[in-house]
Short mmCIF file of C-alpha atoms in Angstrom, two decimals:
data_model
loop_
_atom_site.label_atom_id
_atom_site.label_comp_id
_atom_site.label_asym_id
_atom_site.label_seq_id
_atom_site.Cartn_x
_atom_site.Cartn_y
_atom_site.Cartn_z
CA UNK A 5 6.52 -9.38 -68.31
CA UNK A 6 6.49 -7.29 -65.20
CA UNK A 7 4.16 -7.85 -62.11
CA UNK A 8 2.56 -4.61 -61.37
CA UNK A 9 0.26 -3.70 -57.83
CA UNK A 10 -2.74 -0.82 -58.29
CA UNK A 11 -6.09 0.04 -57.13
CA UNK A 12 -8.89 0.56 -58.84
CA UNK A 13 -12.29 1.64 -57.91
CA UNK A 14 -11.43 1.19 -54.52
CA UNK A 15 -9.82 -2.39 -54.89
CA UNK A 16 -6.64 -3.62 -54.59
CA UNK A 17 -5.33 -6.05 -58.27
CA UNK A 18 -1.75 -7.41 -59.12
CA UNK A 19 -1.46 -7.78 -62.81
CA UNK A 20 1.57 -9.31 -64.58
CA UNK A 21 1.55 -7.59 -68.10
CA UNK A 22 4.08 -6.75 -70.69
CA UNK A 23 5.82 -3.94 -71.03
CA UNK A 24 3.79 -1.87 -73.79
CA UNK A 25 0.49 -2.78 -72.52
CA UNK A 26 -1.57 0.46 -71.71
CA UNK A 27 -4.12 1.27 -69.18
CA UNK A 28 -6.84 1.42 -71.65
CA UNK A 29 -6.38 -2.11 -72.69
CA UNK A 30 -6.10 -3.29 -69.31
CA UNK A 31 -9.60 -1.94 -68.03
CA UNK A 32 -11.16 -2.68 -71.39
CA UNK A 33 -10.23 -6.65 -72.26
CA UNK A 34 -9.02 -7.74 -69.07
CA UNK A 35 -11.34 -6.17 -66.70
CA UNK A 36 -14.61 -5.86 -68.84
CA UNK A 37 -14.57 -1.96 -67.60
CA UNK A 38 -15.89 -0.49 -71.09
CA UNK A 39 -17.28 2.73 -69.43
CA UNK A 40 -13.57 4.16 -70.51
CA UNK A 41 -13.97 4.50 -74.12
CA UNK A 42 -11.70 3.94 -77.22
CA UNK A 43 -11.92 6.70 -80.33
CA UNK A 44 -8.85 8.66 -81.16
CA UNK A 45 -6.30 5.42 -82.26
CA UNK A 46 -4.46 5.99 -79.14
CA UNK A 47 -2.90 9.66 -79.98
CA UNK A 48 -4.45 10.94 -76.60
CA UNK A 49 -6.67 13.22 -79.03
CA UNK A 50 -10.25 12.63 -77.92
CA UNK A 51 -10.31 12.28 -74.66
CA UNK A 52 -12.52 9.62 -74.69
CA UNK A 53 -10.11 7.46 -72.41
CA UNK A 54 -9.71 9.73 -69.75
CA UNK A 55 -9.80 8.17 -66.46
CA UNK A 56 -8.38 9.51 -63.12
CA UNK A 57 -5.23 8.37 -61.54
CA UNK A 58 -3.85 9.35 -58.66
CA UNK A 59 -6.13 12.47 -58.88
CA UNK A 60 -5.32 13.66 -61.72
CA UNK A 61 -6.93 13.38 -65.27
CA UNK A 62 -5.07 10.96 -67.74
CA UNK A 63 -5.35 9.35 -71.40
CA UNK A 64 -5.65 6.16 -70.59
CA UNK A 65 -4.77 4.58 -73.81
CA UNK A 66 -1.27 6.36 -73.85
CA UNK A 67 -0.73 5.65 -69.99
CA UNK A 68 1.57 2.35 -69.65
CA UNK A 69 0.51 0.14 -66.97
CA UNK A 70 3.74 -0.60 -65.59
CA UNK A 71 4.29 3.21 -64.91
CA UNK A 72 1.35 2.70 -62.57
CA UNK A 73 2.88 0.73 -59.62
CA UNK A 74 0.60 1.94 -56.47
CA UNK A 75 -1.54 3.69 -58.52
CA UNK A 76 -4.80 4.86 -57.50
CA UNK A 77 -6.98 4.69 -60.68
CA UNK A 78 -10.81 5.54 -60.77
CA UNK A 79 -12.98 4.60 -64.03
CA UNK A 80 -16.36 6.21 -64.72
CA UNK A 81 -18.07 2.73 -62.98
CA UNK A 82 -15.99 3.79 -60.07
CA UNK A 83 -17.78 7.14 -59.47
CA UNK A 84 -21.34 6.23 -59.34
CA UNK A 85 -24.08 3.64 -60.86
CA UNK A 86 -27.63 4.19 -61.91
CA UNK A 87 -29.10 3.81 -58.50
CA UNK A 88 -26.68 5.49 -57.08
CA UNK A 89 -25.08 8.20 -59.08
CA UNK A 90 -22.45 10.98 -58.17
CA UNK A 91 -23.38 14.30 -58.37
CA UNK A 92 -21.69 15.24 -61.57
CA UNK A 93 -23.40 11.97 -63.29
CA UNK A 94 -26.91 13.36 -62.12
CA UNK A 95 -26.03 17.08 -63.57
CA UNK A 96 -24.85 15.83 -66.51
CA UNK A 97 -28.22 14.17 -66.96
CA UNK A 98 -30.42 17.18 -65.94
CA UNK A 99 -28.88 19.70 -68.04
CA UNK A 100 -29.32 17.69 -71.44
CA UNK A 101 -25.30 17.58 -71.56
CA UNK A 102 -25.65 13.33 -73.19
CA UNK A 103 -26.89 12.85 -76.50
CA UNK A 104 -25.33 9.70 -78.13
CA UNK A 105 -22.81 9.74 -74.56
CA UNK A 106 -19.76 7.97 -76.20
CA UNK A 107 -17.66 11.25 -75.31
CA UNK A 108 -19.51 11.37 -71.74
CA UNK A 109 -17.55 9.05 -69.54
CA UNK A 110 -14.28 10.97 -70.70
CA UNK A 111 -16.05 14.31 -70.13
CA UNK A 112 -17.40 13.42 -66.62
CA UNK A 113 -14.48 12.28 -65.37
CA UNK A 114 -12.31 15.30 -66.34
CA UNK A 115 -15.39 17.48 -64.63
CA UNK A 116 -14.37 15.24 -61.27
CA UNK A 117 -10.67 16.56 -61.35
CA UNK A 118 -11.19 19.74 -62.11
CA UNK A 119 -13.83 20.36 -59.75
CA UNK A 120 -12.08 18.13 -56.85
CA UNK A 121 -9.25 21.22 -57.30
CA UNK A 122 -11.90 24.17 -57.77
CA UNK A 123 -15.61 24.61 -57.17
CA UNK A 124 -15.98 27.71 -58.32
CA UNK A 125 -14.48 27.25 -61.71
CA UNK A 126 -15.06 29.98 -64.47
CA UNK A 127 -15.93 29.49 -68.12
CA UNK A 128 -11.98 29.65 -68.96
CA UNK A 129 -11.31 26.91 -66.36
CA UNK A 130 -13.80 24.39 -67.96
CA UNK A 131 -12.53 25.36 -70.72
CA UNK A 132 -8.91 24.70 -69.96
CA UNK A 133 -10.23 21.39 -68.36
CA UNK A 134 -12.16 19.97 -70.68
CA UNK A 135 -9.64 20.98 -73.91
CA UNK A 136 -8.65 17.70 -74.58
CA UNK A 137 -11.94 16.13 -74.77
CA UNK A 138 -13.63 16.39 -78.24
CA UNK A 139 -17.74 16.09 -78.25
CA UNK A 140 -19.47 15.71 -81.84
CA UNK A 141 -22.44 16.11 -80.86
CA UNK A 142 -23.62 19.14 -78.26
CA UNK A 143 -21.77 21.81 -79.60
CA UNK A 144 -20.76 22.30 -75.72
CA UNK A 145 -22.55 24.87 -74.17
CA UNK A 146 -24.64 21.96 -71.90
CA UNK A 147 -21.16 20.41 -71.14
CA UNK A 148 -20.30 23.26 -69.63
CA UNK A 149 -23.94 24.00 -67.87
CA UNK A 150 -23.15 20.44 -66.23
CA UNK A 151 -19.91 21.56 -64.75
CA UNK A 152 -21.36 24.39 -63.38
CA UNK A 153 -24.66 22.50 -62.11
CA UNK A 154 -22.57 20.08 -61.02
CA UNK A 155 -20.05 22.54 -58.63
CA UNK A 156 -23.53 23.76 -57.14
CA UNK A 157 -24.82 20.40 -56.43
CA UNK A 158 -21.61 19.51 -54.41
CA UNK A 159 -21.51 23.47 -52.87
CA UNK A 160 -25.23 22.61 -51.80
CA UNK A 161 -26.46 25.16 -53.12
CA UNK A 162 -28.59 22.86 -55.00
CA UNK A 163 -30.07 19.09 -54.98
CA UNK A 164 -30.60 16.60 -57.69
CA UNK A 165 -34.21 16.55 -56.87
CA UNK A 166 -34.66 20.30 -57.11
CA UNK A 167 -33.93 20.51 -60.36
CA UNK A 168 -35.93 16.82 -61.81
CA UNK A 169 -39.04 17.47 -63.28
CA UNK A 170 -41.95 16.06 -61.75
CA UNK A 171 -42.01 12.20 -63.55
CA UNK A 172 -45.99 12.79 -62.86
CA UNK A 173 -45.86 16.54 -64.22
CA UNK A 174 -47.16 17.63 -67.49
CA UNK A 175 -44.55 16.14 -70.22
CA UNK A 176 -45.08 18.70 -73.10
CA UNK A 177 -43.67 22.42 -72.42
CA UNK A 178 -41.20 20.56 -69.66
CA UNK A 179 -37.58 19.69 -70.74
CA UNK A 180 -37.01 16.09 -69.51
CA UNK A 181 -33.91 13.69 -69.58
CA UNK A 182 -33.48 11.28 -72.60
CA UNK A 183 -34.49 7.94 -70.95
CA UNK A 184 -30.71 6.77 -71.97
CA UNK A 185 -28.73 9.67 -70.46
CA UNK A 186 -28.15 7.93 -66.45
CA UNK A 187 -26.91 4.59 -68.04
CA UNK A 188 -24.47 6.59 -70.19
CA UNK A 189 -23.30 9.04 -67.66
CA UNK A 190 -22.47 5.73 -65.64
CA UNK A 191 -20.88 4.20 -68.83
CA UNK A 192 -22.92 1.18 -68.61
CA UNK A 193 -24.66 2.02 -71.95
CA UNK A 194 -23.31 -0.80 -74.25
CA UNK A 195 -22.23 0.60 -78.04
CA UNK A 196 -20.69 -2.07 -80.46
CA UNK A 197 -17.35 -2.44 -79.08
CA UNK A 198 -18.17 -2.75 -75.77
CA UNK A 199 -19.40 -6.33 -76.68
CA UNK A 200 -17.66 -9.43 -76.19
CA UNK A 201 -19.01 -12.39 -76.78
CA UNK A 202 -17.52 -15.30 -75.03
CA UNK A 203 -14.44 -17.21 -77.23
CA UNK A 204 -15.10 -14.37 -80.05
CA UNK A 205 -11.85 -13.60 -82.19
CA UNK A 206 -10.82 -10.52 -83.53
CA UNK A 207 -9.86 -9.23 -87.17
CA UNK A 208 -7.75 -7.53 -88.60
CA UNK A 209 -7.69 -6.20 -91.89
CA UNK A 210 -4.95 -6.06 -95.09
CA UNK A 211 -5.47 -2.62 -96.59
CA UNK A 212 -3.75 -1.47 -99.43
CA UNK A 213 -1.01 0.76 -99.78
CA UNK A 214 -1.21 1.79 -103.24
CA UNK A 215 -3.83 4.10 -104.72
CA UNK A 216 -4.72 2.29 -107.81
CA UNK A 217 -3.63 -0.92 -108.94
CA UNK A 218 -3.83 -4.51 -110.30
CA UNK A 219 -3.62 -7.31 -107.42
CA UNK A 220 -1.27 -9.91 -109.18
CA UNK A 221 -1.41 -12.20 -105.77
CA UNK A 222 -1.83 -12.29 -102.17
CA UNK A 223 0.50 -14.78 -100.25
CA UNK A 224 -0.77 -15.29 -96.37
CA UNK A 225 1.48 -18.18 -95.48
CA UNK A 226 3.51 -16.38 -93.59
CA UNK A 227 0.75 -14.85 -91.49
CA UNK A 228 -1.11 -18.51 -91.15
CA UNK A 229 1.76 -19.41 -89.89
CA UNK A 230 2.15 -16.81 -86.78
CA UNK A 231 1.03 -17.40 -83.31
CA UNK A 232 -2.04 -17.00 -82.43
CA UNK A 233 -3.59 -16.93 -85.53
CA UNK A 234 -6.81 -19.09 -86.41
CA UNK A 235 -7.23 -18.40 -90.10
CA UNK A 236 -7.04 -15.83 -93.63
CA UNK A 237 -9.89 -14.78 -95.86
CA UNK A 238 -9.47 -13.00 -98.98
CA UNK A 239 -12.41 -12.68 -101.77
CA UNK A 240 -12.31 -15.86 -102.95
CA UNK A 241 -13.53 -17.58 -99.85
CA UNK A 242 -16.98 -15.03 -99.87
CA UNK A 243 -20.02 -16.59 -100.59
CA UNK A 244 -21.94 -14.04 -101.81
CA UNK A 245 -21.77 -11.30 -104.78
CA UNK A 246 -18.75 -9.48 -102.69
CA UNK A 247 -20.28 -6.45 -103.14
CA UNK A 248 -21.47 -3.70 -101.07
CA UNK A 249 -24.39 -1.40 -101.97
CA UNK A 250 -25.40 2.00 -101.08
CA UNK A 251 -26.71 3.36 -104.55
CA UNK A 252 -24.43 0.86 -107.33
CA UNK A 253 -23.59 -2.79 -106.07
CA UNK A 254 -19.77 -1.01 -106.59
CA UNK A 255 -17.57 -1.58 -103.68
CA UNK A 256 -16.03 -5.17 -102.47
CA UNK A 257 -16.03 -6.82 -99.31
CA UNK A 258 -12.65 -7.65 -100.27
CA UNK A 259 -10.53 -6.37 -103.16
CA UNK A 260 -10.71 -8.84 -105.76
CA UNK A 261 -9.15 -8.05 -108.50
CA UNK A 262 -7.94 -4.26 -108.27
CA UNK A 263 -7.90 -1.59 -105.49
CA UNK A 264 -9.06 1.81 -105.59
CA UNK A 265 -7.88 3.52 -103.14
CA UNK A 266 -5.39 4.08 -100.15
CA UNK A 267 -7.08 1.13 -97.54
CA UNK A 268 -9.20 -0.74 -99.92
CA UNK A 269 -9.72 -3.96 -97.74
CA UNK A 270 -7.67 -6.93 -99.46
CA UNK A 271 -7.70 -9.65 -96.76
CA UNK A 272 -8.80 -10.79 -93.06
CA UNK A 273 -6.80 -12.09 -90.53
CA UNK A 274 -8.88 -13.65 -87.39
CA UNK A 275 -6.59 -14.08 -84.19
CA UNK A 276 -7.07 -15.28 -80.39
CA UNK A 277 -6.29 -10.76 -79.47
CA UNK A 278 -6.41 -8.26 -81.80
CA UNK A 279 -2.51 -7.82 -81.02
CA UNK A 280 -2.01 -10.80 -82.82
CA UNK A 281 -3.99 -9.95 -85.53
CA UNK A 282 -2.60 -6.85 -86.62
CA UNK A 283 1.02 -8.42 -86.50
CA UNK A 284 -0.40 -11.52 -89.27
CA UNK A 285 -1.82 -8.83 -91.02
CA UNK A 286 1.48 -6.68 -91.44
CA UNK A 287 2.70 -9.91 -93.11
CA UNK A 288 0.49 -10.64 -95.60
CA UNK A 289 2.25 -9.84 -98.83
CA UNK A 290 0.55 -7.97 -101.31
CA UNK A 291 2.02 -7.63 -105.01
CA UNK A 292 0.60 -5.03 -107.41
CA UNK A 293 0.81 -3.90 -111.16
CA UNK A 294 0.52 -0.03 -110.95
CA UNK A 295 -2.31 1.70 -112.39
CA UNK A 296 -3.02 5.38 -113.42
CA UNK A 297 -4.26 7.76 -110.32
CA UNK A 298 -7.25 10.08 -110.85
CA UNK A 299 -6.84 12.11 -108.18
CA UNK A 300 -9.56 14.76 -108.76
CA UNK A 301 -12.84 15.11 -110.29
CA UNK A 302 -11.88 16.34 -113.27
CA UNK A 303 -9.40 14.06 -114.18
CA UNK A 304 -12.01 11.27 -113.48
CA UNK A 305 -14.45 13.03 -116.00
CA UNK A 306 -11.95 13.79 -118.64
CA UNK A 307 -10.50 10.06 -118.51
CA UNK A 308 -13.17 7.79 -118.88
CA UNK A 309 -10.80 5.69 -120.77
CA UNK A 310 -9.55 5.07 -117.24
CA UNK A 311 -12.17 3.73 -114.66
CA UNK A 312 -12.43 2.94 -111.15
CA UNK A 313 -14.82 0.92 -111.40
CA UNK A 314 -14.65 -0.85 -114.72
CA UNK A 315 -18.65 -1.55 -114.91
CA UNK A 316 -19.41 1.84 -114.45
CA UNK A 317 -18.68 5.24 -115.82
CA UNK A 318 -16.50 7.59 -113.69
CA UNK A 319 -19.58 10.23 -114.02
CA UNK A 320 -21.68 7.21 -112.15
CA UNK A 321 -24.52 9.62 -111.56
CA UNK A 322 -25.81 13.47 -111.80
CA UNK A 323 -28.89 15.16 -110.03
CA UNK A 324 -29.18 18.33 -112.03
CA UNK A 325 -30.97 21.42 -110.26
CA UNK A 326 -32.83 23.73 -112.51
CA UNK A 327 -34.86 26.70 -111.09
CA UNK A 328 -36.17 29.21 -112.96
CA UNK A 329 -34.96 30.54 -116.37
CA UNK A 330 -31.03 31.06 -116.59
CA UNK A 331 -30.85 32.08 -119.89
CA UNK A 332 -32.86 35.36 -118.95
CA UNK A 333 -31.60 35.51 -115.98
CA UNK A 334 -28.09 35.89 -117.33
CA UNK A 335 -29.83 38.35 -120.80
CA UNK A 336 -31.35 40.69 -117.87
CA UNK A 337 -28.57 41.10 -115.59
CA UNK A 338 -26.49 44.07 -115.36
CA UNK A 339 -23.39 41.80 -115.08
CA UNK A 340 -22.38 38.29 -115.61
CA UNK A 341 -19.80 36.87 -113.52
CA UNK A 342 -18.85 33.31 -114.76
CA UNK A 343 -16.50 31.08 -111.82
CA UNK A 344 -16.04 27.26 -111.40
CA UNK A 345 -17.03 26.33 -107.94
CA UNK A 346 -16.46 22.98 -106.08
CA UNK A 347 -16.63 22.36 -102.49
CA UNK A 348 -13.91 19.63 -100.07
CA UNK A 349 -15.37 16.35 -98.68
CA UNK A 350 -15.95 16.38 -95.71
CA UNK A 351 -16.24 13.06 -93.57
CA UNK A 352 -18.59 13.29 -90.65
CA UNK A 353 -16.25 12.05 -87.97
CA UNK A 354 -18.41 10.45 -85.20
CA UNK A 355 -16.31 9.74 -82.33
CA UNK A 356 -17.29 6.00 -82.26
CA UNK A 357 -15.44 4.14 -84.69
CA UNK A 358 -16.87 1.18 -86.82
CA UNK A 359 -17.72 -1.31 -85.04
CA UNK A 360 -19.30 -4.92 -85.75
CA UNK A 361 -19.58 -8.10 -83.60
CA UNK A 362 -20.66 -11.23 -85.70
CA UNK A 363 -21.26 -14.88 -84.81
CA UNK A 364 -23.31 -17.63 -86.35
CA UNK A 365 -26.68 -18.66 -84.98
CA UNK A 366 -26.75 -22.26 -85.83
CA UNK A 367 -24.99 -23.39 -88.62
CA UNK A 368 -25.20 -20.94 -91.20
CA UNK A 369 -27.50 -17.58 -89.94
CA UNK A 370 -25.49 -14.88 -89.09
CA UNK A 371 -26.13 -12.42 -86.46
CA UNK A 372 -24.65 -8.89 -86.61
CA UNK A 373 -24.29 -6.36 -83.97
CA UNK A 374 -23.02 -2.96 -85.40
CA UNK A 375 -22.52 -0.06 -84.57
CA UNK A 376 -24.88 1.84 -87.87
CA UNK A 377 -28.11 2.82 -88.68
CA UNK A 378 -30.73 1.74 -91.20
CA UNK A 379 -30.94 -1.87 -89.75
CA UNK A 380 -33.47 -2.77 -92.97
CA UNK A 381 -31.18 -1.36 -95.70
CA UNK A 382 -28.05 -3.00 -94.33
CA UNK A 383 -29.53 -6.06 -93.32
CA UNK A 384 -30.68 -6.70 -97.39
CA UNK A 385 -27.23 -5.42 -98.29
CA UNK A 386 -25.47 -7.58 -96.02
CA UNK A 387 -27.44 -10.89 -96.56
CA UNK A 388 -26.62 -10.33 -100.81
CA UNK A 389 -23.27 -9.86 -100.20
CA UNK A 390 -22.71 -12.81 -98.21
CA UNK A 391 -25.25 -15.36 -100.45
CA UNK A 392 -27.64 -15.87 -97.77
CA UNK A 393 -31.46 -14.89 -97.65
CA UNK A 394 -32.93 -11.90 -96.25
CA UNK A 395 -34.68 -14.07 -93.79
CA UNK A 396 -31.36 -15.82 -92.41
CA UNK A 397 -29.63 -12.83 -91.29
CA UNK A 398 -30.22 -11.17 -87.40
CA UNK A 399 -29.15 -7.40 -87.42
CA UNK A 400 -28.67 -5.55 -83.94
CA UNK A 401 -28.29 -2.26 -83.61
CA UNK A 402 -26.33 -1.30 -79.40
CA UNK A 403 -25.94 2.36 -78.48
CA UNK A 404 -24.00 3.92 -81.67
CA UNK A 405 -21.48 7.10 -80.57
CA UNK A 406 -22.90 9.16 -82.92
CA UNK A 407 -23.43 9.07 -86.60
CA UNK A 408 -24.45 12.19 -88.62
CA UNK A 409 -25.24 9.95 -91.78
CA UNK A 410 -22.04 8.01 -91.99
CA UNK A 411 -23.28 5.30 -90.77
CA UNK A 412 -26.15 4.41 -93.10
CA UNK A 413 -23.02 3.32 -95.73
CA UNK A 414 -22.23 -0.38 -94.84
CA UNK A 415 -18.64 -0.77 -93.69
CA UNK A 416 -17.41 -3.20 -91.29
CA UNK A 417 -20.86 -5.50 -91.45
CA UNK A 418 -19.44 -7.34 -95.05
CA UNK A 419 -15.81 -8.07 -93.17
CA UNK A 420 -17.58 -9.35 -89.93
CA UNK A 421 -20.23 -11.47 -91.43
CA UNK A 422 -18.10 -12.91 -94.05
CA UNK A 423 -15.30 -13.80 -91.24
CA UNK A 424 -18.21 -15.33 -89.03
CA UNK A 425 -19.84 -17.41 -92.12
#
């Protein structure tokens, strides 16, 4: 452990941490400072972390804290608030630059370096600037109308209050702020895992490392045994049908008997930190009988003597589109070109990741707050998987960082609740 002396947002801290604990951590759990946002698995890749440090922009969950020793650090709750906003937080708003705003604190603060170094910057500075911060959602182009709005604000060229609409104006034909856009340009705007419930504990999961296979056993001795840790789960501790639904009631909670796929959930480890966690969960041992790999669609469809998922049929479900008449479409045409065609998955990628925060109300009624969307679907889903009924379950959606229909699968709501219950 090494004592280490900084400022941030204006005020002087001494923090004794160890020696691979990284800035992001250190605003996030220890200071409650959740503006500065986790996405990227800390590969500096998003940009979502960026804070400012001794005036320069930085990755905050590859910065180590005791590198920081007189630091000056600045967070996105250090620039402005609500009432009082800084100028870049109020362009940002006005020029429709937020739309779910979990890439926003990130942005805003690399805006406040680069302009702090050049207020007159050109579309190849911003660029340069903001390279290493990755937005799902705008496409851009109002990311960089806010840096440019917000260099004429602090020329003075320009005030906030020239360019507000009139609150009392007409409010059809007149582009106006989303309500949410000033609490997440201020990163106050709460999204799942910004929430932490007093005494909660956090999870880690057992995934599995082979593609297909038999589980013959799961030992978690070792990891019951390791500091820190409170208890293990595996399937046979869930309540309910272990089963999560979208269209077929075909994917477990927890792996019971087989796994699918590289990271099918097998276990849960709950821990005082998620450090601790993730170190029970690298020793829970896992032994498997081998199993043949499908690995495309075709094999799938050719091998139904080999399922993966042995109540259902590998071809699980077709939607045929017919329009018009093929067969005289193809007797009247001049040529006939015939081609197999099949397209990549492609996974939405919202910069938020999955996030759930569960804890019983009572004795027995679950309340989950996650990170999705369709609160009715998932709530039914998630009260059948766990054994409870419909009416027992609370389900509360925060602020989610995106989603682009991801999110309206059920994930990380059938871990969390069973854990909780």
């Amino acid at each position: 452990m090494q004592k280490v002396s900084l400022k941030i947002n204006g005020r002087q801290y001494q923090f004794v941490v160890a020696p691979d604990k990284v800035l992001l951590d250190l605003l996030r759990e220890d200071m409650r400072l959740t503006g500065t946002k986790q996405s990227c698995d800390r590969k500096a890749q998003c940009g979502a972390c960026t804070v400012i440090v001794n005036k320069k922009a930085v990755r905050s969950c590859v910065t180590r804290v005791v590198n920081l020793e007189g630091a000056d650090v600045i967070t996105i709750e250090g620039l402005g608030t609500p009432d009082n906003p800084h100028l870049i937080q109020e362009a940002f708003v006005l020029s429709g630059a937020i739309q779910c705003g979990f890439c926003t604190p990130g942005m805003i603060m690399a805006t406040k370096t680069l302009l702090d170094q050049n207020l007159n910057p050109d579309d190849e500075d911003i660029k340069k600037a903001l390279a290493k911060n990755l937005c799902r959602c705008t496409g851009y182009k109002k990311i960089f109308d806010a840096v440019k709005l917000s260099a004429k604000f602090i020329r003075g060229e320009l005030t906030p209050a020239q360019v507000r609409p009139d609150p009392n104006g007409p409010k059809l034909g007149v582009s106006h702020p989303r309500p949410s856009s000033m609490i997440k340009a201020c990163g106050v705007a709460q999204f799942g895992a910004d929430i932490y419930p007093e005494g909660a504990l956090e999870l880690a999961v057992v995934r599995s490392t082979e593609e297909h296979a038999k589980i013959i056993s799961i030992d978690t001795s070792a990891a019951e045994k390791m500091p820190g840790v409170i208890g293990t789960m595996t399937a046979k501790d869930i309540k309910g049908t272990n089963r999560l639904r979208f269209i077929f009631n075909d994917q477990p909670i927890l792996c019971d008997t087989k796994v699918r796929t590289l990271g099918d959930p097998i276990a849960i480890v709950a821990a005082e930190t998620q450090k601790q966690a993730r170190a029970a969960a690298d020793a829970v041992k896992v032994v498997y009988e081998k199993l043949p790999v499908l690995k495309t669609v075709q094999e799938a469809m050719a091998r139904d003597d080999i399922r993966v998922h042995d109540e259902f049929p590998n071809l699980v479900y077709q939607q045929p589109q017919i329009r018009g008449d093929a067969a005289k479409a193809f007797k009247e045409a001049a040529a006939v070109v015939e081609c197999d065609f099949s397209t990549q998955m492609n996974h939405q990628a919202p910069l938020e990741p999955e996030t759930t925060v569960a804890w019983l109300e009572g004795e027995e009624d679950p309340i989950l707050v996650v990170s999705g969307r369709s609160i009715m679907i998932h709530t039914h889903m998630s009260a059948l998987q766990e054994g409870l009924g419909y009416e027992n379950m609370r389900y509360e959606e925060p602020f989610s960082g995106g989603q682009f229909g991801i999110k309206a699968s059920i994930t990380t709501e059938g871990i969390s609740g069973a854990a909780a219950l």
